[in-house]
PDB file of N, CA and C in Angstrom:
ATOM      1  N   MET A 157     -22.689   0.837  21.131  1.00 56.00           N
ATOM      2  CA  MET A 157     -24.046   0.779  20.607  1.00 56.00           C
ATOM      3  C   MET A 157     -24.509  -0.680  20.619  1.00 56.00           C
ATOM      4  N   ASP A 158     -25.647  -0.931  21.210  1.00 67.00           N
ATOM      5  CA  ASP A 158     -26.195  -2.276  21.309  1.00 67.00           C
ATOM      6  C   ASP A 158     -27.064  -2.555  20.089  1.00 67.00           C
ATOM      7  N   ARG A 159     -26.608  -3.476  19.251  1.00 67.00           N
ATOM      8  CA  ARG A 159     -27.323  -3.776  18.003  1.00 67.00           C
ATOM      9  C   ARG A 159     -28.747  -4.264  18.239  1.00 67.00           C
ATOM     10  N   GLU A 160     -29.002  -4.900  19.387  1.00 76.00           N
ATOM     11  CA  GLU A 160     -30.326  -5.443  19.658  1.00 76.00           C
ATOM     12  C   GLU A 160     -31.378  -4.353  19.829  1.00 76.00           C
ATOM     13  N   ASN A 161     -30.964  -3.134  20.174  1.00 88.00           N
ATOM     14  CA  ASN A 161     -31.902  -2.030  20.357  1.00 88.00           C
ATOM     15  C   ASN A 161     -32.145  -1.245  19.081  1.00 88.00           C
ATOM     16  N   LEU A 162     -31.545  -1.667  17.983  1.00 90.00           N
ATOM     17  CA  LEU A 162     -31.702  -0.964  16.716  1.00 90.00           C
ATOM     18  C   LEU A 162     -32.772  -1.628  15.869  1.00 90.00           C
ATOM     19  N   ASN A 163     -33.440  -0.811  15.061  1.00 91.00           N
ATOM     20  CA  ASN A 163     -34.395  -1.402  14.134  1.00 91.00           C
ATOM     21  C   ASN A 163     -33.602  -2.023  12.971  1.00 91.00           C
ATOM     22  N   PRO A 164     -34.243  -2.826  12.132  1.00 91.00           N
ATOM     23  CA  PRO A 164     -33.517  -3.510  11.054  1.00 91.00           C
ATOM     24  C   PRO A 164     -32.748  -2.555  10.125  1.00 91.00           C
ATOM     25  N   GLU A 165     -33.315  -1.412   9.818  1.00 90.00           N
ATOM     26  CA  GLU A 165     -32.628  -0.446   8.950  1.00 90.00           C
ATOM     27  C   GLU A 165     -31.376   0.094   9.631  1.00 90.00           C
ATOM     28  N   GLN A 166     -31.475   0.398  10.910  1.00 91.00           N
ATOM     29  CA  GLN A 166     -30.311   0.886  11.657  1.00 91.00           C
ATOM     30  C   GLN A 166     -29.239  -0.195  11.767  1.00 91.00           C
ATOM     31  N   GLN A 167     -29.662  -1.445  11.944  1.00 93.00           N
ATOM     32  CA  GLN A 167     -28.710  -2.551  11.996  1.00 93.00           C
ATOM     33  C   GLN A 167     -27.960  -2.676  10.660  1.00 93.00           C
ATOM     34  N   ASN A 168     -28.707  -2.585   9.563  1.00 93.00           N
ATOM     35  CA  ASN A 168     -28.082  -2.672   8.242  1.00 93.00           C
ATOM     36  C   ASN A 168     -27.111  -1.524   8.018  1.00 93.00           C
ATOM     37  N   GLN A 169     -27.487  -0.334   8.446  1.00 92.00           N
ATOM     38  CA  GLN A 169     -26.598   0.816   8.286  1.00 92.00           C
ATOM     39  C   GLN A 169     -25.326   0.625   9.112  1.00 92.00           C
ATOM     40  N   LEU A 170     -25.459   0.118  10.325  1.00 93.00           N
ATOM     41  CA  LEU A 170     -24.293  -0.145  11.163  1.00 93.00           C
ATOM     42  C   LEU A 170     -23.392  -1.195  10.514  1.00 93.00           C
ATOM     43  N   LEU A 171     -23.971  -2.261   9.993  1.00 95.00           N
ATOM     44  CA  LEU A 171     -23.184  -3.298   9.320  1.00 95.00           C
ATOM     45  C   LEU A 171     -22.486  -2.747   8.078  1.00 95.00           C
ATOM     46  N   PHE A 172     -23.170  -1.891   7.338  1.00 96.00           N
ATOM     47  CA  PHE A 172     -22.571  -1.268   6.159  1.00 96.00           C
ATOM     48  C   PHE A 172     -21.362  -0.433   6.564  1.00 96.00           C
ATOM     49  N   MET A 173     -21.512   0.356   7.604  1.00 95.00           N
ATOM     50  CA  MET A 173     -20.410   1.206   8.059  1.00 95.00           C
ATOM     51  C   MET A 173     -19.245   0.367   8.587  1.00 95.00           C
ATOM     52  N   MET A 174     -19.542  -0.761   9.197  1.00 97.00           N
ATOM     53  CA  MET A 174     -18.485  -1.656   9.664  1.00 97.00           C
ATOM     54  C   MET A 174     -17.737  -2.259   8.472  1.00 97.00           C
ATOM     55  N   LEU A 175     -18.449  -2.570   7.399  1.00 97.00           N
ATOM     56  CA  LEU A 175     -17.819  -3.075   6.177  1.00 97.00           C
ATOM     57  C   LEU A 175     -16.867  -2.033   5.597  1.00 97.00           C
ATOM     58  N   ILE A 176     -17.305  -0.788   5.561  1.00 98.00           N
ATOM     59  CA  ILE A 176     -16.467   0.307   5.071  1.00 98.00           C
ATOM     60  C   ILE A 176     -15.226   0.420   5.956  1.00 98.00           C
ATOM     61  N   GLN A 177     -15.432   0.351   7.255  1.00 97.00           N
ATOM     62  CA  GLN A 177     -14.320   0.476   8.201  1.00 97.00           C
ATOM     63  C   GLN A 177     -13.318  -0.665   8.035  1.00 97.00           C
ATOM     64  N   GLN A 178     -13.787  -1.875   7.771  1.00 97.00           N
ATOM     65  CA  GLN A 178     -12.874  -2.999   7.554  1.00 97.00           C
ATOM     66  C   GLN A 178     -11.967  -2.739   6.351  1.00 97.00           C
ATOM     67  N   HIS A 179     -12.555  -2.276   5.258  1.00 98.00           N
ATOM     68  CA  HIS A 179     -11.750  -1.988   4.065  1.00 98.00           C
ATOM     69  C   HIS A 179     -10.809  -0.810   4.307  1.00 98.00           C
ATOM     70  N   GLN A 180     -11.262   0.146   5.097  1.00 98.00           N
ATOM     71  CA  GLN A 180     -10.398   1.277   5.445  1.00 98.00           C
ATOM     72  C   GLN A 180      -9.173   0.774   6.205  1.00 98.00           C
ATOM     73  N   GLN A 181      -9.380  -0.118   7.149  1.00 97.00           N
ATOM     74  CA  GLN A 181      -8.267  -0.652   7.934  1.00 97.00           C
ATOM     75  C   GLN A 181      -7.317  -1.471   7.062  1.00 97.00           C
ATOM     76  N   ILE A 182      -7.848  -2.265   6.146  1.00 97.00           N
ATOM     77  CA  ILE A 182      -7.009  -3.033   5.228  1.00 97.00           C
ATOM     78  C   ILE A 182      -6.157  -2.084   4.387  1.00 97.00           C
ATOM     79  N   ALA A 183      -6.771  -1.019   3.887  1.00 98.00           N
ATOM     80  CA  ALA A 183      -6.037  -0.046   3.073  1.00 98.00           C
ATOM     81  C   ALA A 183      -4.957   0.638   3.894  1.00 98.00           C
ATOM     82  N   MET A 184      -5.275   1.040   5.102  1.00 97.00           N
ATOM     83  CA  MET A 184      -4.290   1.728   5.940  1.00 97.00           C
ATOM     84  C   MET A 184      -3.140   0.788   6.317  1.00 97.00           C
ATOM     85  N   MET A 185      -3.426  -0.488   6.533  1.00 97.00           N
ATOM     86  CA  MET A 185      -2.355  -1.456   6.779  1.00 97.00           C
ATOM     87  C   MET A 185      -1.475  -1.592   5.538  1.00 97.00           C
ATOM     88  N   GLY A 186      -2.104  -1.659   4.364  1.00 96.00           N
ATOM     89  CA  GLY A 186      -1.359  -1.781   3.119  1.00 96.00           C
ATOM     90  C   GLY A 186      -0.484  -0.576   2.829  1.00 96.00           C
ATOM     91  N   MET A 187      -0.872   0.570   3.370  1.00 97.00           N
ATOM     92  CA  MET A 187      -0.061   1.783   3.195  1.00 97.00           C
ATOM     93  C   MET A 187       0.992   1.922   4.295  1.00 97.00           C
ATOM     94  N   GLY A 188       1.037   0.940   5.201  1.00 95.00           N
ATOM     95  CA  GLY A 188       2.014   0.987   6.276  1.00 95.00           C
ATOM     96  C   GLY A 188       1.675   2.006   7.351  1.00 95.00           C
ATOM     97  N   LYS A 189       0.402   2.344   7.477  1.00 95.00           N
ATOM     98  CA  LYS A 189      -0.020   3.350   8.450  1.00 95.00           C
ATOM     99  C   LYS A 189      -0.713   2.736   9.660  1.00 95.00           C
ATOM    100  N   LEU A 190      -1.001   1.434   9.588  1.00 94.00           N
ATOM    101  CA  LEU A 190      -1.573   0.694  10.713  1.00 94.00           C
ATOM    102  C   LEU A 190      -0.806  -0.614  10.860  1.00 94.00           C
ATOM    103  N   GLN A 191      -0.656  -1.044  12.079  1.00 93.00           N
ATOM    104  CA  GLN A 191       0.036  -2.293  12.361  1.00 93.00           C
ATOM    105  C   GLN A 191      -0.832  -3.481  11.943  1.00 93.00           C
ATOM    106  N   ASN A 192      -0.211  -4.470  11.331  1.00 88.00           N
ATOM    107  CA  ASN A 192      -0.911  -5.705  10.999  1.00 88.00           C
ATOM    108  C   ASN A 192      -1.140  -6.480  12.293  1.00 88.00           C
ATOM    109  N   PRO A 193      -2.393  -6.718  12.678  1.00 88.00           N
ATOM    110  CA  PRO A 193      -2.647  -7.387  13.954  1.00 88.00           C
ATOM    111  C   PRO A 193      -2.158  -8.836  13.972  1.00 88.00           C
ATOM    112  N   ALA A 194      -2.052  -9.467  12.809  1.00 89.00           N
ATOM    113  CA  ALA A 194      -1.602 -10.857  12.753  1.00 89.00           C
ATOM    114  C   ALA A 194      -0.104 -10.980  13.023  1.00 89.00           C
ATOM    115  N   THR A 195       0.668  -9.988  12.564  1.00 90.00           N
ATOM    116  CA  THR A 195       2.123 -10.077  12.694  1.00 90.00           C
ATOM    117  C   THR A 195       2.685  -9.104  13.723  1.00 90.00           C
ATOM    118  N   GLY A 196       1.904  -8.086  14.067  1.00 91.00           N
ATOM    119  CA  GLY A 196       2.396  -7.050  14.975  1.00 91.00           C
ATOM    120  C   GLY A 196       3.366  -6.092  14.303  1.00 91.00           C
ATOM    121  N   GLU A 197       3.487  -6.193  12.989  1.00 92.00           N
ATOM    122  CA  GLU A 197       4.436  -5.382  12.230  1.00 92.00           C
ATOM    123  C   GLU A 197       3.716  -4.323  11.405  1.00 92.00           C
ATOM    124  N   MET A 198       4.466  -3.263  11.087  1.00 92.00           N
ATOM    125  CA  MET A 198       3.996  -2.278  10.118  1.00 92.00           C
ATOM    126  C   MET A 198       4.490  -2.780   8.768  1.00 92.00           C
ATOM    127  N   GLU A 199       3.577  -3.112   7.894  1.00 92.00           N
ATOM    128  CA  GLU A 199       3.926  -3.679   6.599  1.00 92.00           C
ATOM    129  C   GLU A 199       3.332  -2.808   5.508  1.00 92.00           C
ATOM    130  N   LYS A 200       4.118  -2.554   4.486  1.00 94.00           N
ATOM    131  CA  LYS A 200       3.629  -1.717   3.393  1.00 94.00           C
ATOM    132  C   LYS A 200       3.470  -2.570   2.146  1.00 94.00           C
ATOM    133  N   GLU A 201       2.248  -2.652   1.665  1.00 95.00           N
ATOM    134  CA  GLU A 201       1.937  -3.388   0.449  1.00 95.00           C
ATOM    135  C   GLU A 201       0.856  -2.592  -0.291  1.00 95.00           C
ATOM    136  N   LEU A 202       1.308  -1.662  -1.124  1.00 96.00           N
ATOM    137  CA  LEU A 202       0.383  -0.735  -1.780  1.00 96.00           C
ATOM    138  C   LEU A 202      -0.651  -1.434  -2.653  1.00 96.00           C
ATOM    139  N   SER A 203      -0.326  -2.610  -3.179  1.00 96.00           N
ATOM    140  CA  SER A 203      -1.305  -3.311  -4.021  1.00 96.00           C
ATOM    141  C   SER A 203      -2.528  -3.726  -3.198  1.00 96.00           C
ATOM    142  N   SER A 204      -2.334  -4.135  -1.950  1.00 96.00           N
ATOM    143  CA  SER A 204      -3.495  -4.501  -1.124  1.00 96.00           C
ATOM    144  C   SER A 204      -4.280  -3.244  -0.729  1.00 96.00           C
ATOM    145  N   ALA A 205      -3.570  -2.134  -0.506  1.00 97.00           N
ATOM    146  CA  ALA A 205      -4.257  -0.874  -0.209  1.00 97.00           C
ATOM    147  C   ALA A 205      -5.108  -0.455  -1.403  1.00 97.00           C
ATOM    148  N   LYS A 206      -4.537  -0.554  -2.600  1.00 98.00           N
ATOM    149  CA  LYS A 206      -5.269  -0.168  -3.813  1.00 98.00           C
ATOM    150  C   LYS A 206      -6.499  -1.054  -4.010  1.00 98.00           C
ATOM    151  N   PHE A 207      -6.357  -2.351  -3.746  1.00 98.00           N
ATOM    152  CA  PHE A 207      -7.486  -3.264  -3.892  1.00 98.00           C
ATOM    153  C   PHE A 207      -8.618  -2.883  -2.934  1.00 98.00           C
ATOM    154  N   ALA A 208      -8.281  -2.556  -1.699  1.00 98.00           N
ATOM    155  CA  ALA A 208      -9.305  -2.159  -0.720  1.00 98.00           C
ATOM    156  C   ALA A 208      -9.988  -0.860  -1.146  1.00 98.00           C
ATOM    157  N   ILE A 209      -9.203   0.096  -1.652  1.00 98.00           N
ATOM    158  CA  ILE A 209      -9.771   1.373  -2.122  1.00 98.00           C
ATOM    159  C   ILE A 209     -10.644   1.137  -3.342  1.00 98.00           C
ATOM    160  N   ASP A 210     -10.178   0.308  -4.264  1.00 98.00           N
ATOM    161  CA  ASP A 210     -10.976  -0.014  -5.453  1.00 98.00           C
ATOM    162  C   ASP A 210     -12.294  -0.691  -5.076  1.00 98.00           C
ATOM    163  N   THR A 211     -12.249  -1.533  -4.056  1.00 98.00           N
ATOM    164  CA  THR A 211     -13.474  -2.197  -3.586  1.00 98.00           C
ATOM    165  C   THR A 211     -14.458  -1.167  -3.043  1.00 98.00           C
ATOM    166  N   LEU A 212     -13.957  -0.204  -2.274  1.00 98.00           N
ATOM    167  CA  LEU A 212     -14.832   0.856  -1.758  1.00 98.00           C
ATOM    168  C   LEU A 212     -15.369   1.731  -2.888  1.00 98.00           C
ATOM    169  N   ASN A 213     -14.549   1.975  -3.906  1.00 98.00           N
ATOM    170  CA  ASN A 213     -15.029   2.719  -5.085  1.00 98.00           C
ATOM    171  C   ASN A 213     -16.189   1.981  -5.750  1.00 98.00           C
ATOM    172  N   MET A 214     -16.064   0.670  -5.875  1.00 98.00           N
ATOM    173  CA  MET A 214     -17.125  -0.136  -6.472  1.00 98.00           C
ATOM    174  C   MET A 214     -18.389  -0.070  -5.618  1.00 98.00           C
ATOM    175  N   ILE A 215     -18.222  -0.171  -4.301  1.00 97.00           N
ATOM    176  CA  ILE A 215     -19.378  -0.095  -3.400  1.00 97.00           C
ATOM    177  C   ILE A 215     -20.060   1.263  -3.552  1.00 97.00           C
ATOM    178  N   GLU A 216     -19.258   2.323  -3.638  1.00 97.00           N
ATOM    179  CA  GLU A 216     -19.828   3.660  -3.817  1.00 97.00           C
ATOM    180  C   GLU A 216     -20.621   3.739  -5.120  1.00 97.00           C
ATOM    181  N   SER A 217     -20.058   3.195  -6.164  1.00 97.00           N
ATOM    182  CA  SER A 217     -20.719   3.237  -7.473  1.00 97.00           C
ATOM    183  C   SER A 217     -22.018   2.418  -7.476  1.00 97.00           C
ATOM    184  N   TYR A 218     -22.001   1.236  -6.867  1.00 96.00           N
ATOM    185  CA  TYR A 218     -23.173   0.366  -6.859  1.00 96.00           C
ATOM    186  C   TYR A 218     -24.280   0.856  -5.938  1.00 96.00           C
ATOM    187  N   THR A 219     -23.933   1.633  -4.925  1.00 96.00           N
ATOM    188  CA  THR A 219     -24.942   2.069  -3.955  1.00 96.00           C
ATOM    189  C   THR A 219     -25.378   3.522  -4.176  1.00 96.00           C
ATOM    190  N   LYS A 220     -24.834   4.167  -5.194  1.00 95.00           N
ATOM    191  CA  LYS A 220     -25.133   5.588  -5.452  1.00 95.00           C
ATOM    192  C   LYS A 220     -26.647   5.822  -5.474  1.00 95.00           C
ATOM    193  N   GLY A 221     -27.093   6.752  -4.630  1.00 94.00           N
ATOM    194  CA  GLY A 221     -28.510   7.095  -4.570  1.00 94.00           C
ATOM    195  C   GLY A 221     -29.351   6.170  -3.713  1.00 94.00           C
ATOM    196  N   ASN A 222     -28.746   5.133  -3.144  1.00 93.00           N
ATOM    197  CA  ASN A 222     -29.508   4.156  -2.352  1.00 93.00           C
ATOM    198  C   ASN A 222     -29.109   4.100  -0.886  1.00 93.00           C
ATOM    199  N   LEU A 223     -28.264   5.020  -0.463  1.00 93.00           N
ATOM    200  CA  LEU A 223     -27.801   4.999   0.925  1.00 93.00           C
ATOM    201  C   LEU A 223     -28.412   6.134   1.733  1.00 93.00           C
ATOM    202  N   PRO A 224     -28.620   5.902   3.022  1.00 93.00           N
ATOM    203  CA  PRO A 224     -28.986   7.022   3.890  1.00 93.00           C
ATOM    204  C   PRO A 224     -27.842   8.042   3.860  1.00 93.00           C
ATOM    205  N   LYS A 225     -28.155   9.299   4.062  1.00 94.00           N
ATOM    206  CA  LYS A 225     -27.166  10.379   3.953  1.00 94.00           C
ATOM    207  C   LYS A 225     -25.953  10.134   4.848  1.00 94.00           C
ATOM    208  N   GLU A 226     -26.173   9.679   6.060  1.00 92.00           N
ATOM    209  CA  GLU A 226     -25.066   9.446   6.992  1.00 92.00           C
ATOM    210  C   GLU A 226     -24.098   8.389   6.450  1.00 92.00           C
ATOM    211  N   ALA A 227     -24.615   7.302   5.915  1.00 94.00           N
ATOM    212  CA  ALA A 227     -23.768   6.240   5.366  1.00 94.00           C
ATOM    213  C   ALA A 227     -23.048   6.727   4.106  1.00 94.00           C
ATOM    214  N   GLU A 228     -23.750   7.479   3.286  1.00 95.00           N
ATOM    215  CA  GLU A 228     -23.147   8.032   2.071  1.00 95.00           C
ATOM    216  C   GLU A 228     -21.993   8.978   2.424  1.00 95.00           C
ATOM    217  N   ASN A 229     -22.204   9.839   3.402  1.00 96.00           N
ATOM    218  CA  ASN A 229     -21.157  10.774   3.835  1.00 96.00           C
ATOM    219  C   ASN A 229     -19.966  10.027   4.435  1.00 96.00           C
ATOM    220  N   TYR A 230     -20.235   8.979   5.196  1.00 96.00           N
ATOM    221  CA  TYR A 230     -19.162   8.190   5.803  1.00 96.00           C
ATOM    222  C   TYR A 230     -18.304   7.535   4.723  1.00 96.00           C
ATOM    223  N   LEU A 231     -18.955   6.939   3.748  1.00 97.00           N
ATOM    224  CA  LEU A 231     -18.235   6.294   2.645  1.00 97.00           C
ATOM    225  C   LEU A 231     -17.425   7.321   1.861  1.00 97.00           C
ATOM    226  N   GLU A 232     -18.035   8.441   1.556  1.00 97.00           N
ATOM    227  CA  GLU A 232     -17.360   9.489   0.784  1.00 97.00           C
ATOM    228  C   GLU A 232     -16.142  10.046   1.527  1.00 97.00           C
ATOM    229  N   SER A 233     -16.287  10.327   2.810  1.00 98.00           N
ATOM    230  CA  SER A 233     -15.160  10.883   3.564  1.00 98.00           C
ATOM    231  C   SER A 233     -14.057   9.840   3.751  1.00 98.00           C
ATOM    232  N   THR A 234     -14.438   8.590   3.937  1.00 98.00           N
ATOM    233  CA  THR A 234     -13.450   7.518   4.051  1.00 98.00           C
ATOM    234  C   THR A 234     -12.656   7.395   2.759  1.00 98.00           C
ATOM    235  N   LEU A 235     -13.350   7.403   1.630  1.00 98.00           N
ATOM    236  CA  LEU A 235     -12.671   7.302   0.340  1.00 98.00           C
ATOM    237  C   LEU A 235     -11.747   8.493   0.090  1.00 98.00           C
ATOM    238  N   THR A 236     -12.193   9.676   0.413  1.00 98.00           N
ATOM    239  CA  THR A 236     -11.357  10.869   0.231  1.00 98.00           C
ATOM    240  C   THR A 236     -10.079  10.742   1.037  1.00 98.00           C
ATOM    241  N   ASN A 237     -10.214  10.361   2.286  1.00 98.00           N
ATOM    242  CA  ASN A 237      -9.058  10.192   3.162  1.00 98.00           C
ATOM    243  C   ASN A 237      -8.103   9.122   2.622  1.00 98.00           C
ATOM    244  N   LEU A 238      -8.654   7.993   2.194  1.00 98.00           N
ATOM    245  CA  LEU A 238      -7.812   6.909   1.685  1.00 98.00           C
ATOM    246  C   LEU A 238      -7.109   7.307   0.387  1.00 98.00           C
ATOM    247  N   ARG A 239      -7.819   7.983  -0.496  1.00 98.00           N
ATOM    248  CA  ARG A 239      -7.208   8.407  -1.766  1.00 98.00           C
ATOM    249  C   ARG A 239      -6.041   9.363  -1.526  1.00 98.00           C
ATOM    250  N   LEU A 240      -6.226  10.301  -0.616  1.00 98.00           N
ATOM    251  CA  LEU A 240      -5.152  11.256  -0.304  1.00 98.00           C
ATOM    252  C   LEU A 240      -3.947  10.547   0.301  1.00 98.00           C
ATOM    253  N   ASN A 241      -4.197   9.636   1.235  1.00 97.00           N
ATOM    254  CA  ASN A 241      -3.109   8.880   1.851  1.00 97.00           C
ATOM    255  C   ASN A 241      -2.400   7.996   0.831  1.00 97.00           C
ATOM    256  N   TYR A 242      -3.172   7.369  -0.036  1.00 98.00           N
ATOM    257  CA  TYR A 242      -2.584   6.492  -1.050  1.00 98.00           C
ATOM    258  C   TYR A 242      -1.703   7.301  -2.006  1.00 98.00           C
ATOM    259  N   ALA A 243      -2.192   8.436  -2.464  1.00 97.00           N
ATOM    260  CA  ALA A 243      -1.408   9.290  -3.367  1.00 97.00           C
ATOM    261  C   ALA A 243      -0.105   9.715  -2.698  1.00 97.00           C
ATOM    262  N   GLU A 244      -0.174  10.035  -1.416  1.00 96.00           N
ATOM    263  CA  GLU A 244       1.021  10.429  -0.660  1.00 96.00           C
ATOM    264  C   GLU A 244       2.032   9.281  -0.599  1.00 96.00           C
ATOM    265  N   GLU A 245       1.557   8.070  -0.356  1.00 96.00           N
ATOM    266  CA  GLU A 245       2.445   6.909  -0.260  1.00 96.00           C
ATOM    267  C   GLU A 245       3.062   6.562  -1.614  1.00 96.00           C
ATOM    268  N   VAL A 246       2.293   6.668  -2.682  1.00 95.00           N
ATOM    269  CA  VAL A 246       2.827   6.408  -4.021  1.00 95.00           C
ATOM    270  C   VAL A 246       3.915   7.429  -4.340  1.00 95.00           C
ATOM    271  N   LYS A 247       3.657   8.679  -3.989  1.00 95.00           N
ATOM    272  CA  LYS A 247       4.640   9.747  -4.229  1.00 95.00           C
ATOM    273  C   LYS A 247       5.929   9.478  -3.445  1.00 95.00           C
ATOM    274  N   LYS A 248       5.788   9.057  -2.184  1.00 93.00           N
ATOM    275  CA  LYS A 248       6.959   8.731  -1.365  1.00 93.00           C
ATOM    276  C   LYS A 248       7.765   7.591  -1.991  1.00 93.00           C
ATOM    277  N   ASP A 249       7.053   6.554  -2.452  1.00 92.00           N
ATOM    278  CA  ASP A 249       7.737   5.412  -3.060  1.00 92.00           C
ATOM    279  C   ASP A 249       8.476   5.815  -4.331  1.00 92.00           C
ATOM    280  N   LYS A 250       7.846   6.659  -5.144  1.00 91.00           N
ATOM    281  CA  LYS A 250       8.505   7.123  -6.378  1.00 91.00           C
ATOM    282  C   LYS A 250       9.734   7.951  -6.050  1.00 91.00           C
ATOM    283  N   ALA A 251       9.631   8.818  -5.064  1.00 92.00           N
ATOM    284  CA  ALA A 251      10.763   9.650  -4.665  1.00 92.00           C
ATOM    285  C   ALA A 251      11.894   8.781  -4.126  1.00 92.00           C
ATOM    286  N   ALA A 252      11.557   7.773  -3.345  1.00 90.00           N
ATOM    287  CA  ALA A 252      12.567   6.878  -2.779  1.00 90.00           C
ATOM    288  C   ALA A 252      13.251   6.069  -3.872  1.00 90.00           C
ATOM    289  N   SER A 253      12.473   5.586  -4.846  1.00 89.00           N
ATOM    290  CA  SER A 253      13.082   4.781  -5.913  1.00 89.00           C
ATOM    291  C   SER A 253      13.902   5.653  -6.855  1.00 89.00           C
ATOM    292  N   ASN A 254      13.507   6.888  -7.079  1.00 87.00           N
ATOM    293  CA  ASN A 254      14.302   7.798  -7.911  1.00 87.00           C
ATOM    294  C   ASN A 254      15.598   8.200  -7.210  1.00 87.00           C
ATOM    295  N   GLY A 255      15.519   8.376  -5.918  1.00 79.00           N
ATOM    296  CA  GLY A 255      16.685   8.762  -5.147  1.00 79.00           C
ATOM    297  C   GLY A 255      17.697   7.636  -4.990  1.00 79.00           C
ATOM    298  N   SER A 256      17.232   6.397  -5.020  1.00 66.00           N
ATOM    299  CA  SER A 256      18.140   5.269  -4.809  1.00 66.00           C
ATOM    300  C   SER A 256      18.702   4.723  -6.112  1.00 66.00           C
ATOM    301  N   ASP A 257      18.182   5.202  -7.234  1.00 52.00           N
ATOM    302  CA  ASP A 257      18.641   4.688  -8.533  1.00 52.00           C
ATOM    303  C   ASP A 257      19.574   5.717  -9.163  1.00 52.00           C
ATOM    304  N   ASP A 258      20.878   5.480  -9.098  1.00 48.00           N
ATOM    305  CA  ASP A 258      21.860   6.416  -9.625  1.00 48.00           C
ATOM    306  C   ASP A 258      22.026   6.354 -11.126  1.00 48.00           C
ATOM    307  N   SER A 259      21.418   5.370 -11.791  1.00 46.00           N
ATOM    308  CA  SER A 259      21.610   5.216 -13.234  1.00 46.00           C
ATOM    309  C   SER A 259      20.772   6.179 -14.050  1.00 46.00           C
ATOM    310  N   GLU A 260      19.827   6.859 -13.431  1.00 42.00           N
ATOM    311  CA  GLU A 260      18.961   7.773 -14.198  1.00 42.00           C
ATOM    312  C   GLU A 260      19.496   9.176 -14.220  1.00 42.00           C
TER     313      GLU A 260
END
């Protein structure tokens, strides 16, 4: 899509969706589901994933009722996907730590 052919509102919507996508990628990297482009490694850091998800939650809360339907749906579906993936990763980590700790 060529940004120069878009009107200002369409450009803003595209930039908004790119912002959402950036946070989605940060969250997926933090969950170890995407390779870190800087290191080439799969790295799991749930705190960075949670921060990215929390940031998107804040954006959703601050923009409620002020987004075009397409942008609102994109944000909502992205958040749903990230929340489900995050819950799955937290569950895996808890299961792994319970399984490796023989003292309990």
